[in-house]
Coordinates of C-alpha atoms in Angstrom, one line a residue:
Chain A
M24 CA -0.1 0.2 -0.3
N25 CA 1.2 3.1 -0.9
D26 CA 0.6 5.2 2.4
I27 CA 3.1 8.2 2.6
L28 CA 3.0 10.8 5.0
K29 CA 4.6 14.2 3.6
L30 CA 5.8 16.7 5.8
G31 CA 8.3 19.8 4.7
G32 CA 9.3 18.1 1.4
R33 CA 10.1 14.7 3.1
E34 CA 8.1 11.8 2.5
F35 CA 7.4 9.2 5.7
T36 CA 6.5 5.5 5.2
N37 CA 6.7 5.0 9.1
R38 CA 4.4 7.0 11.3
L39 CA 6.0 6.6 14.7
F40 CA 8.2 9.6 15.5
T41 CA 10.5 9.0 18.8
G42 CA 12.6 10.9 20.9
T43 CA 16.3 11.0 22.6
G44 CA 15.2 12.0 26.1
K45 CA 15.3 9.6 29.1
F46 CA 17.5 6.9 27.6
R47 CA 19.6 5.0 30.1
S48 CA 22.3 4.9 27.3
R49 CA 22.7 6.9 24.2
S50 CA 23.9 3.9 22.5
L51 CA 20.3 2.3 22.8
I52 CA 19.1 5.3 20.5
P53 CA 20.3 3.9 17.0
K54 CA 19.2 0.3 18.0
M55 CA 15.9 1.5 18.7
L56 CA 15.6 3.5 15.5
E57 CA 16.7 0.3 13.6
A58 CA 13.9 -1.9 15.5
S59 CA 11.3 0.7 15.2
R60 CA 12.1 1.9 11.6
S61 CA 11.2 5.4 13.0
E62 CA 12.0 8.2 10.2
M63 CA 11.9 11.2 12.6
I64 CA 13.4 11.6 16.0
T65 CA 13.4 14.9 18.1
V66 CA 16.5 16.2 20.0
A67 CA 16.5 19.0 22.5
L68 CA 18.9 21.6 21.5
R69 CA 19.9 22.3 25.0
R70 CA 21.5 18.9 25.0
V71 CA 23.3 19.1 22.0
D72 CA 27.1 19.8 22.6
F73 CA 29.1 21.0 19.5
D74 CA 32.0 21.8 21.2
E75 CA 35.2 19.7 20.2
G76 CA 35.9 16.7 21.8
S77 CA 32.5 16.5 23.5
E78 CA 30.1 13.5 22.9
N79 CA 27.6 14.8 20.8
I80 CA 24.2 13.3 20.8
L81 CA 23.7 13.7 17.2
E82 CA 26.3 11.1 16.3
F83 CA 24.0 8.3 17.7
I84 CA 21.4 9.2 15.1
P85 CA 21.7 7.6 11.6
K86 CA 21.7 9.9 8.5
N87 CA 18.7 8.6 7.2
V88 CA 16.5 9.7 10.0
V89 CA 15.0 13.1 10.0
L90 CA 16.0 15.3 13.0
L91 CA 13.5 17.2 14.7
P92 CA 15.2 19.6 17.1
N93 CA 12.9 20.9 19.7
T94 CA 12.9 24.1 21.7
S95 CA 12.8 22.3 25.2
G96 CA 13.7 25.0 27.9
A97 CA 12.1 28.0 25.9
R98 CA 9.6 30.0 28.1
N99 CA 8.4 32.3 25.5
C100 CA 8.0 32.9 21.8
D101 CA 11.4 35.0 21.6
E102 CA 13.7 31.8 23.1
A103 CA 12.0 29.4 21.1
V104 CA 12.8 31.6 17.8
R105 CA 16.4 32.1 18.9
I106 CA 16.9 28.1 19.7
A107 CA 15.2 27.3 16.4
R108 CA 17.8 29.8 14.5
I109 CA 20.7 28.2 16.4
A110 CA 19.5 24.6 15.3
R111 CA 19.4 25.3 11.9
E112 CA 22.9 27.3 12.0
A113 CA 24.4 24.2 13.5
G114 CA 23.3 22.4 10.7
M115 CA 20.4 20.2 12.3
G116 CA 18.0 21.1 9.1
D117 CA 15.1 23.0 8.9
F118 CA 12.3 21.1 11.1
I119 CA 11.8 22.4 14.3
K120 CA 9.5 21.5 17.1
I121 CA 8.1 24.2 19.0
E122 CA 7.8 23.6 22.7
I123 CA 7.1 26.5 24.9
I124 CA 6.6 25.7 28.5
T125 CA 6.5 28.0 31.7
E126 CA 4.6 25.6 34.0
T127 CA 6.9 23.0 35.2
K128 CA 4.3 21.0 37.0
Y129 CA 2.3 19.6 34.3
L130 CA 4.5 20.7 31.6
M131 CA 1.7 22.4 29.7
P132 CA 2.4 24.2 26.6
D133 CA 1.8 27.8 26.2
N134 CA -0.5 27.8 23.1
E135 CA -0.1 31.8 22.6
E136 CA 3.5 32.2 22.6
T137 CA 3.6 28.9 20.6
L138 CA 1.3 30.5 17.6
K139 CA 3.6 33.8 17.8
A140 CA 6.5 31.5 17.2
T141 CA 4.9 29.6 14.6
K142 CA 4.1 32.7 12.6
I143 CA 7.9 33.8 12.7
L144 CA 9.4 30.8 12.1
S145 CA 7.4 29.3 9.2
A146 CA 8.0 32.9 7.6
E147 CA 11.8 32.2 7.9
G148 CA 11.1 28.8 6.0
F149 CA 11.3 26.4 9.0
T150 CA 9.0 23.2 8.8
V151 CA 7.2 24.0 12.1
L152 CA 5.7 21.3 14.3
P153 CA 4.0 23.1 17.2
Y154 CA 3.4 21.2 20.6
V155 CA 0.0 22.6 21.6
L156 CA -2.7 21.9 24.1
P157 CA -5.6 20.5 22.1
D158 CA -7.7 23.5 20.8
L159 CA -9.6 23.6 17.6
T160 CA -9.5 27.4 17.5
Y161 CA -5.8 27.5 17.9
S162 CA -5.4 24.9 15.4
Y163 CA -7.1 26.9 12.8
K164 CA -4.7 29.7 13.7
L165 CA -1.7 27.4 13.3
V166 CA -2.6 26.4 10.0
D167 CA -2.9 30.2 9.1
A168 CA 0.3 31.0 10.8
G169 CA 2.0 28.4 8.3
A170 CA 2.5 25.3 10.8
A171 CA 3.5 22.0 8.7
A172 CA 1.5 19.8 11.3
V173 CA -0.2 20.4 14.7
M174 CA 1.0 18.4 17.5
P175 CA -1.8 18.1 20.3
L176 CA -1.0 16.3 23.5
G177 CA -2.8 13.5 24.4
S178 CA -2.0 14.0 28.0
A179 CA 0.8 15.5 30.2
I180 CA 4.2 14.6 28.7
G181 CA 5.7 11.5 30.3
S182 CA 2.5 10.7 32.3
N183 CA 1.6 7.5 30.2
R184 CA -2.1 8.3 30.8
G185 CA -3.0 7.8 27.1
I186 CA -5.4 9.9 24.7
R187 CA -7.1 11.6 27.8
L188 CA -8.1 14.7 25.4
K189 CA -9.5 12.5 22.7
E190 CA -12.6 14.4 22.0
I191 CA -10.9 17.5 21.3
I192 CA -8.3 15.8 19.1
E193 CA -11.0 14.1 17.2
M194 CA -12.4 17.5 16.4
I195 CA -9.0 18.7 15.4
I196 CA -8.3 15.7 13.0
E197 CA -11.7 16.0 11.5
N198 CA -11.4 19.9 10.5
I199 CA -7.8 20.6 9.8
D200 CA -6.3 20.0 6.7
I201 CA -2.5 19.5 7.8
P202 CA -1.1 16.6 9.3
V203 CA -2.1 16.2 13.0
V204 CA 0.6 14.3 15.3
V205 CA -0.4 12.9 18.8
D206 CA 2.5 14.2 21.1
A207 CA 2.7 13.3 24.7
G208 CA 1.1 11.0 27.0
I209 CA 1.1 7.9 25.2
G210 CA 2.2 5.1 27.3
R211 CA 1.2 2.2 25.9
P212 CA 1.4 0.6 21.9
S213 CA -2.4 0.3 22.4
Q214 CA -2.8 4.0 23.1
A215 CA -0.6 4.6 20.1
A216 CA -2.8 2.4 18.0
E217 CA -5.9 4.0 19.3
A218 CA -4.5 7.5 18.1
M219 CA -3.8 6.0 14.9
E220 CA -7.5 4.3 14.4
M221 CA -8.8 7.9 15.2
G222 CA -7.0 9.3 12.3
A223 CA -4.1 10.8 13.5
D224 CA -1.3 11.3 10.9
A225 CA 1.5 10.1 13.1
V226 CA 2.3 9.8 16.6
L227 CA 5.3 11.1 18.7
V228 CA 6.6 8.7 21.4
N229 CA 9.5 9.0 23.7
T230 CA 9.2 8.3 27.4
A231 CA 7.2 5.1 26.9
I232 CA 10.0 3.9 24.8
S233 CA 12.9 5.3 26.4
I234 CA 12.3 4.0 30.2
A235 CA 11.1 0.6 29.0
D236 CA 13.3 -2.2 30.4
D237 CA 14.0 -3.0 26.8
P238 CA 13.6 0.0 24.8
V239 CA 14.6 -1.7 21.4
S240 CA 11.7 -4.0 21.6
M241 CA 9.5 -1.4 22.9
G242 CA 10.3 0.8 19.9
R243 CA 9.3 -2.0 17.5
A244 CA 6.1 -2.9 19.5
F245 CA 5.1 0.9 19.3
S246 CA 6.0 0.8 15.4
M247 CA 3.8 -2.3 14.9
A248 CA 0.9 -0.7 16.8
V249 CA 1.1 2.6 14.7
E250 CA 1.1 0.7 11.7
A251 CA -1.9 -1.7 13.0
G252 CA -3.8 1.4 14.0
R253 CA -3.0 3.3 10.7
L254 CA -4.3 0.4 8.6
A255 CA -7.3 0.2 10.7
Y256 CA -8.1 3.5 10.0
L257 CA -7.7 3.3 6.1
S258 CA -9.5 0.1 6.3
R259 CA -12.6 2.4 7.4
M260 CA -13.3 0.2 10.9
G261 CA -17.0 -0.2 11.8
E262 CA -18.7 2.0 14.0
E263 CA -19.1 1.3 17.3
T264 CA -22.5 0.5 18.6
R265 CA -24.7 -0.7 21.6
T266 CA -26.7 -3.1 19.8
A267 CA -25.6 -6.2 18.4
N268 CA -25.0 -6.3 14.7
A269 CA -25.2 -9.4 12.8
S270 CA -22.7 -10.0 10.0
S271 CA -25.4 -11.1 7.8
P272 CA -28.0 -8.2 7.5
L273 CA -31.4 -9.2 8.7
T274 CA -33.1 -7.6 5.8
G275 CA -30.6 -9.1 3.2
F276 CA -33.2 -11.2 1.6
L277 CA -34.9 -7.9 0.4
R278 CA -32.3 -6.9 -2.0
Chain B
M21 CA 3.4 35.2 52.9
S22 CA 6.6 34.0 52.7
F23 CA 7.9 30.4 53.7
L24 CA 8.2 31.8 57.4
G25 CA 4.7 31.4 58.1
T26 CA 5.2 27.5 57.4
V27 CA 8.1 27.6 59.9
E28 CA 6.3 29.2 62.4
K29 CA 3.2 27.0 61.9
Y30 CA 5.5 23.7 62.7
E31 CA 7.5 25.4 65.3
N32 CA 5.2 24.1 68.2
F33 CA 4.0 20.8 66.4
G34 CA 4.7 17.7 68.4
F35 CA 6.8 16.2 66.1
D36 CA 8.1 13.0 68.3
G37 CA 4.6 12.5 69.5
Y38 CA 3.4 12.3 65.8
F39 CA 6.1 10.0 64.6
A40 CA 5.6 7.8 67.6
S41 CA 2.0 7.5 66.6
V42 CA 2.8 6.3 62.9
T43 CA 1.8 2.7 62.0
D44 CA 3.4 0.6 59.6
D45 CA -0.2 0.7 57.7
D46 CA 0.1 4.4 57.6
V47 CA 3.3 4.2 56.2
K48 CA 2.1 1.7 53.4
K49 CA -0.7 3.5 52.5
S50 CA 1.3 7.1 51.9
I51 CA 3.8 5.0 49.8
V52 CA 0.9 4.2 47.3
K53 CA -1.0 7.3 47.2
E54 CA -0.7 9.5 44.0
K55 CA -0.7 12.9 45.7
L56 CA 0.8 12.9 49.1
T57 CA -0.4 15.3 51.6
E58 CA 2.3 16.9 54.4
K59 CA 0.9 14.1 56.9
D60 CA 2.0 11.4 54.3
L61 CA 5.4 13.3 54.3
L62 CA 5.6 12.8 57.9
N63 CA 4.8 9.2 57.7
L64 CA 7.6 8.8 55.5
L65 CA 9.9 10.5 57.2
S66 CA 9.1 8.6 60.4
P67 CA 11.1 6.0 62.0
S68 CA 8.5 3.5 61.3
A69 CA 9.1 4.1 57.7
E70 CA 12.4 2.6 58.0
N71 CA 11.0 -0.7 58.0
H72 CA 9.5 -0.2 54.5
L73 CA 12.7 1.3 52.7
E74 CA 12.6 -1.2 49.9
R75 CA 9.0 -0.5 49.2
M76 CA 9.9 3.1 49.0
A77 CA 13.1 2.7 47.0
K78 CA 10.8 0.8 44.5
R79 CA 8.2 3.6 44.3
S80 CA 11.1 6.2 43.9
H81 CA 12.9 4.4 41.2
E82 CA 9.5 4.2 39.1
L83 CA 8.7 7.9 39.5
T84 CA 12.1 9.1 38.8
M85 CA 12.1 7.1 35.5
Q86 CA 8.7 8.3 34.6
Y87 CA 9.6 12.0 35.0
F88 CA 13.2 12.2 34.8
G89 CA 14.2 8.9 32.8
G90 CA 17.6 7.2 33.0
V91 CA 19.6 10.2 32.9
I92 CA 22.0 11.8 35.7
S93 CA 22.8 15.7 35.1
L94 CA 26.3 16.5 36.0
Y95 CA 27.8 19.7 37.2
I96 CA 31.2 20.7 38.6
P97 CA 31.9 23.1 41.7
L98 CA 34.4 26.0 41.4
Y99 CA 35.5 27.8 44.3
I100 CA 36.8 31.2 43.4
S101 CA 37.3 32.8 46.9
N102 CA 37.5 31.5 50.5
Y103 CA 37.5 35.0 52.3
C104 CA 34.3 34.9 54.6
S105 CA 33.1 37.2 57.4
N106 CA 30.7 34.9 58.6
G107 CA 31.3 32.7 61.8
C108 CA 29.7 29.4 61.2
V109 CA 30.9 26.9 63.8
Y110 CA 30.5 24.1 61.3
C111 CA 32.3 25.3 58.2
G112 CA 36.1 25.2 57.2
F113 CA 36.0 28.8 55.5
S114 CA 34.3 30.5 58.9
A115 CA 35.7 33.8 59.8
N116 CA 36.8 32.2 63.0
N117 CA 39.2 29.9 61.3
S118 CA 42.8 31.5 60.6
I119 CA 43.4 29.6 57.3
P120 CA 45.1 30.8 54.2
R121 CA 42.6 33.0 52.4
K122 CA 42.6 33.2 48.6
K123 CA 40.7 34.8 45.8
L124 CA 41.2 33.9 42.1
T125 CA 42.4 36.6 39.7
L126 CA 40.2 36.6 36.7
E127 CA 43.3 35.0 34.8
E128 CA 43.1 32.2 37.5
I129 CA 39.5 31.6 37.0
E130 CA 39.9 31.4 33.3
K131 CA 42.8 28.9 34.0
E132 CA 40.3 26.8 36.1
A133 CA 37.4 27.2 33.5
L134 CA 39.6 25.6 30.7
I135 CA 40.6 22.6 32.9
I136 CA 37.1 22.1 33.8
K137 CA 35.7 22.5 30.3
K138 CA 38.0 19.5 29.2
T139 CA 35.8 17.2 31.2
G140 CA 33.1 18.0 28.8
I141 CA 30.8 18.9 31.6
K142 CA 29.1 22.2 30.7
H143 CA 27.2 23.1 34.1
I144 CA 29.5 24.8 36.9
L145 CA 28.6 25.8 40.3
V146 CA 30.7 29.0 41.3
L147 CA 31.2 29.2 45.0
T148 CA 32.7 32.0 47.3
G149 CA 32.2 32.7 50.9
E150 CA 30.3 36.1 52.2
A151 CA 33.0 39.0 52.1
E152 CA 31.9 42.2 50.8
S153 CA 34.8 44.0 50.9
T154 CA 37.1 41.5 49.4
A155 CA 34.9 39.5 47.0
G156 CA 31.7 41.2 47.0
F157 CA 29.1 41.5 44.1
E158 CA 31.1 43.6 41.7
Y159 CA 33.9 40.7 41.7
V160 CA 31.1 38.0 41.4
K161 CA 29.9 39.8 38.2
E162 CA 33.2 39.9 36.7
S163 CA 33.6 36.3 37.4
V164 CA 30.5 35.0 36.3
G165 CA 30.7 37.3 33.1
L166 CA 34.0 35.5 32.2
L167 CA 32.7 31.9 32.9
S168 CA 29.7 32.5 30.9
R169 CA 32.0 32.5 27.7
H170 CA 32.9 28.8 28.4
F171 CA 30.0 27.3 30.1
P172 CA 26.2 27.4 29.0
S173 CA 24.9 26.9 32.6
I174 CA 26.2 28.7 35.6
S175 CA 24.8 28.3 39.1
V176 CA 26.0 30.5 41.9
E177 CA 26.4 29.3 45.8
M178 CA 27.7 32.5 47.4
F179 CA 25.7 34.9 49.9
P180 CA 22.1 36.0 49.9
M181 CA 21.7 38.6 47.4
S182 CA 18.5 40.9 46.4
T183 CA 16.3 40.0 43.7
G184 CA 17.7 43.0 41.7
E185 CA 21.2 41.5 42.0
Y186 CA 20.2 38.0 40.8
A187 CA 18.6 39.5 38.0
E188 CA 21.5 41.4 37.0
L189 CA 23.5 38.1 37.4
K190 CA 20.7 36.5 35.1
T191 CA 21.8 39.0 32.4
L192 CA 25.6 38.0 32.6
G193 CA 24.8 34.2 32.2
V194 CA 23.8 32.8 35.6
D195 CA 20.8 30.7 35.4
G196 CA 20.7 28.9 38.6
L197 CA 21.0 29.4 42.4
T198 CA 22.1 27.1 45.2
V199 CA 21.4 28.4 48.9
Y200 CA 20.9 25.9 51.8
Q201 CA 19.1 27.2 54.9
E202 CA 21.7 24.8 56.7
V203 CA 19.2 24.6 59.6
Y204 CA 15.4 25.3 59.7
D205 CA 14.9 25.4 63.6
R206 CA 15.5 29.2 64.3
E207 CA 17.1 28.5 68.0
I208 CA 19.6 26.3 66.5
Y209 CA 20.2 28.4 63.3
K210 CA 21.0 31.3 66.0
R211 CA 23.6 29.1 67.8
M212 CA 25.4 27.7 64.7
H213 CA 25.7 31.3 63.0
T214 CA 27.5 33.4 65.6
S215 CA 28.4 36.4 63.5
G216 CA 28.3 38.1 60.2
K217 CA 25.4 38.7 58.0
K218 CA 24.6 35.0 58.0
T219 CA 23.0 35.5 61.4
D220 CA 19.9 36.9 59.5
Y221 CA 17.7 34.0 59.3
L222 CA 14.8 35.5 57.5
S223 CA 16.9 36.8 54.6
R224 CA 18.5 33.6 54.1
L225 CA 15.1 31.7 54.4
E226 CA 13.6 34.0 51.7
C227 CA 17.0 34.0 49.2
P228 CA 15.7 30.8 47.1
E229 CA 12.6 32.9 46.5
R230 CA 14.4 36.0 45.4
G231 CA 16.2 33.9 42.9
A232 CA 13.2 32.5 41.5
K233 CA 11.4 36.1 41.4
A234 CA 14.3 37.0 39.4
G235 CA 13.9 34.5 36.8
L236 CA 16.7 32.0 37.6
R237 CA 15.6 28.5 36.1
L238 CA 17.1 26.6 38.7
V239 CA 17.0 26.9 42.4
N240 CA 18.8 24.4 44.7
I241 CA 17.9 23.9 48.3
G242 CA 18.9 22.0 51.2
A243 CA 19.2 21.4 55.2
L244 CA 22.7 20.6 56.5
Y245 CA 22.1 17.4 58.1
G246 CA 24.0 17.3 61.5
L247 CA 22.8 20.6 63.0
G248 CA 19.4 20.0 63.9
D249 CA 17.0 17.0 64.5
V250 CA 17.3 15.4 61.1
R251 CA 13.8 14.4 60.4
K252 CA 12.3 17.7 61.5
E253 CA 14.7 19.5 59.3
A254 CA 13.9 17.1 56.4
F255 CA 10.2 17.6 56.7
M256 CA 10.9 21.5 56.7
N257 CA 13.2 21.4 53.7
A258 CA 10.4 19.3 51.7
L259 CA 8.0 22.0 52.5
H260 CA 10.1 24.5 51.5
A261 CA 10.8 22.7 48.0
K262 CA 7.1 22.4 47.8
Y263 CA 6.2 26.1 48.6
L264 CA 9.0 27.1 45.9
D265 CA 7.6 24.6 43.5
D266 CA 4.0 25.8 43.9
K267 CA 4.8 29.5 44.1
Y268 CA 7.4 29.3 41.1
P269 CA 6.0 27.1 38.0
D270 CA 8.8 28.3 35.9
T271 CA 11.7 27.5 38.0
E272 CA 13.1 24.2 38.4
I273 CA 13.5 23.4 42.2
A274 CA 16.4 20.9 43.3
V275 CA 17.0 19.6 46.8
S276 CA 20.5 18.5 48.1
F277 CA 21.0 16.5 51.2
P278 CA 24.3 17.4 52.6
R279 CA 25.7 15.7 55.8
I280 CA 28.5 17.3 57.7
T281 CA 31.7 15.7 57.0
H282 CA 35.1 16.9 58.6
S283 CA 36.0 20.4 58.3
E284 CA 38.5 23.0 59.5
G285 CA 37.7 23.8 63.4
N286 CA 36.7 20.2 64.2
F287 CA 33.3 20.8 64.5
K288 CA 31.4 17.7 66.0
P289 CA 27.6 17.6 64.7
P290 CA 25.1 17.1 67.6
H291 CA 22.9 15.2 65.2
E292 CA 23.6 12.3 62.8
L293 CA 22.2 11.2 59.4
S294 CA 22.9 7.6 58.7
D295 CA 23.1 6.1 55.5
W296 CA 19.9 4.3 56.3
T297 CA 18.1 7.2 57.1
F298 CA 19.7 9.3 54.2
V299 CA 18.1 6.7 51.7
Q300 CA 14.7 7.1 53.6
F301 CA 14.9 10.8 53.1
L302 CA 16.0 10.6 49.6
T303 CA 13.0 8.3 48.6
A304 CA 10.3 10.2 50.9
F305 CA 11.2 13.4 48.9
R306 CA 10.7 11.7 45.8
L307 CA 7.3 10.4 46.7
F308 CA 6.2 13.7 48.1
L309 CA 7.8 15.7 45.1
P310 CA 8.1 13.6 42.0
R311 CA 9.0 16.3 39.7
V312 CA 11.7 18.0 41.9
S313 CA 15.5 17.3 41.1
L314 CA 17.4 15.4 43.7
N315 CA 21.2 16.3 43.9
V316 CA 24.0 14.3 45.7
S317 CA 27.6 15.8 46.0
T318 CA 30.9 14.5 46.4
R319 CA 30.5 14.7 50.1
E320 CA 29.3 11.2 49.9
K321 CA 31.3 8.4 49.2
A322 CA 31.8 6.9 45.9
L323 CA 30.3 3.6 46.5
F324 CA 27.4 5.1 48.5
R325 CA 26.8 7.3 45.2
N326 CA 26.7 4.3 42.9
N327 CA 24.3 2.7 45.2
I328 CA 21.6 5.3 45.4
L329 CA 21.9 6.1 41.6
P330 CA 18.6 4.2 41.2
L331 CA 16.8 5.4 44.2
G332 CA 15.7 9.0 42.9
I333 CA 19.0 10.8 42.5
T334 CA 18.8 13.1 39.0
R335 CA 21.7 15.4 39.8
M336 CA 25.4 14.8 40.8
S337 CA 28.6 16.8 41.2
A338 CA 31.8 15.3 39.6
G339 CA 35.5 15.8 40.0
S340 CA 34.7 18.4 42.7
K341 CA 37.8 20.4 44.5
T342 CA 36.6 21.8 47.6
F343 CA 39.4 24.5 47.8
V344 CA 40.0 27.8 45.9
G345 CA 42.1 27.1 42.8
G346 CA 41.7 23.5 43.1
Y347 CA 41.6 22.4 39.4
A348 CA 44.7 24.2 38.4
E349 CA 47.2 23.5 40.9
S350 CA 46.7 21.4 44.2
E351 CA 49.1 23.0 46.4
K352 CA 49.6 21.5 49.6
G353 CA 48.1 23.1 52.9
D354 CA 44.9 24.5 51.0
V355 CA 42.2 24.3 53.2
P356 CA 39.1 22.6 51.9
Q357 CA 35.6 24.0 53.0
F358 CA 34.9 20.5 53.5
D359 CA 36.3 17.0 53.1
I360 CA 35.1 15.4 49.9
S361 CA 34.3 11.5 50.1
D362 CA 34.4 10.5 46.5
G363 CA 37.7 11.7 45.0
R364 CA 37.6 9.8 41.5
S365 CA 38.1 12.1 38.6
T366 CA 35.5 12.9 36.6
E367 CA 36.1 10.6 33.9
E368 CA 35.8 7.9 36.6
I369 CA 32.7 9.1 37.8
I370 CA 31.3 9.4 34.4
R371 CA 32.3 5.7 33.4
S372 CA 30.7 4.2 36.6
I373 CA 27.5 6.2 36.1
K374 CA 27.4 4.6 32.6
E375 CA 28.1 1.2 34.1
R376 CA 25.4 1.5 36.4
G377 CA 22.8 1.8 33.4
Y378 CA 22.4 5.3 33.5
Q379 CA 23.2 8.3 31.0
P380 CA 25.3 11.0 32.2
V381 CA 24.2 14.5 30.9
L382 CA 27.2 16.9 30.5
K383 CA 25.1 19.7 28.8
D384 CA 21.5 20.4 29.5
W385 CA 21.3 24.1 28.5
E386 CA 21.7 26.4 25.7
P387 CA 21.6 30.0 27.0
V388 CA 19.6 32.3 24.4
K389 CA 20.8 35.8 24.8

């Protein structure tokens, strides 16, 4: 099946995006990428050390995987924009995940500042993937601002609580013309499958993979779940109903 | 209301009576709760909880993995001056000790910086005593300004400053503040701090808050264990961390658990924090404050540091020299602020963290100016 996700001039056949944080060892990252066949991975610019002689996290990411630098640590639009520019100047490409957080308890993104940064960075030619609290109105505004995708959170980062904000994410999926990537909160492969069944274009999973006892196998498990969920969505699953539905219609003889 | 209100609230609380009333059942319930109250914290800090250390450790490990992952952030302390006008009875740099005093010149600071930088660790903690006339705010500004050319992340552990001063340091590249209350018990505080500006309890208590108000992104607090009753001190310190965490959501709060080691002046601490109780406190803090960074320094022995890695630690010092100019030259006769127990080199520390199955993080900040 020819099911390709297009983002920023790149084509993705695998719809699981991954992250680099929280791994017990950086050497697990390339192994996880190989097992999951994930084609895009996010990296916090704050953790990248370009100094000579330092261990550079980018060396653990194979060249065929698209880098998605993120603005972790940014507390407002201005900081996010600066971090994005530093990432591009450092040769990390044009993709940028905008992550603006001023609240460290639940790590909720600041949609207002994120929208401003999206406008500025997309005008500068970045492929902008904004991480937001799901909100349909904001999603429309992000489209107008030039976002390449919308990345609503399923629940708080690292919480493993799943797609708690399902209703709103469904509204966004139904109404927004750019790709929707469910980011944050996905703790189990079944939840990733759920997001894909809902019609999400991709999911981004970090914590659930990186802190598993075996992150490599877990990466593979997530990839399979994403594929299954996507296939189910494309195959147009049956509607969920309260009454029993015989596989052979009762009124079939009339036709 | 500052944190003083909480200090006052608990000043006449019957800690001993409460601790004695805590049952095994109380402890077990507190361990599995999702949101812990002050009472749960007391239960976990009680002597009864010492029988449930394994359970607490497991829960602490789970929470730490969930919120921080398998990573340990590293930093290196840099002492730039040991001049001090405070008389703290437990400290090697106390004004009452006649020790050789030294203050690094900017040239010497640069030399230290270049050596530290070679380790790959990009977070430093800059320390001085409190000496307005010899190593005051102007000297601090010059020093951190220079260091910011080499390090993306700089914390200061010096003397209490005003919000305005912290804001000024922020513009020069400082992003973190470490300040220990030493002891929350006001009576003991008075006895331990006999002269100098540090006699001002309230100014010190409100110091972390001034740093947070100035927009510093990391504020590290702690109680110096040994000065007061360890359980009460741990309780007040945890509440202090919670107070700051609630009030300043855009500042990351960290907690250290310094225990008194040998220092100049041969101070004998009236209380003791055993390894066992140390682990109890560490895990109790993690259960009460899942998102707060927990920091352990080279005051602790190498083996102990290795063993507590999975119990909730997220931040560690490495390759520490606790005397002025310690990295460039290790002259004999230089007096440390306190004795370090983990004398391994930075490379050794990094290697053993990896061997223990954790990822040492050497750089975790990119300043945007």
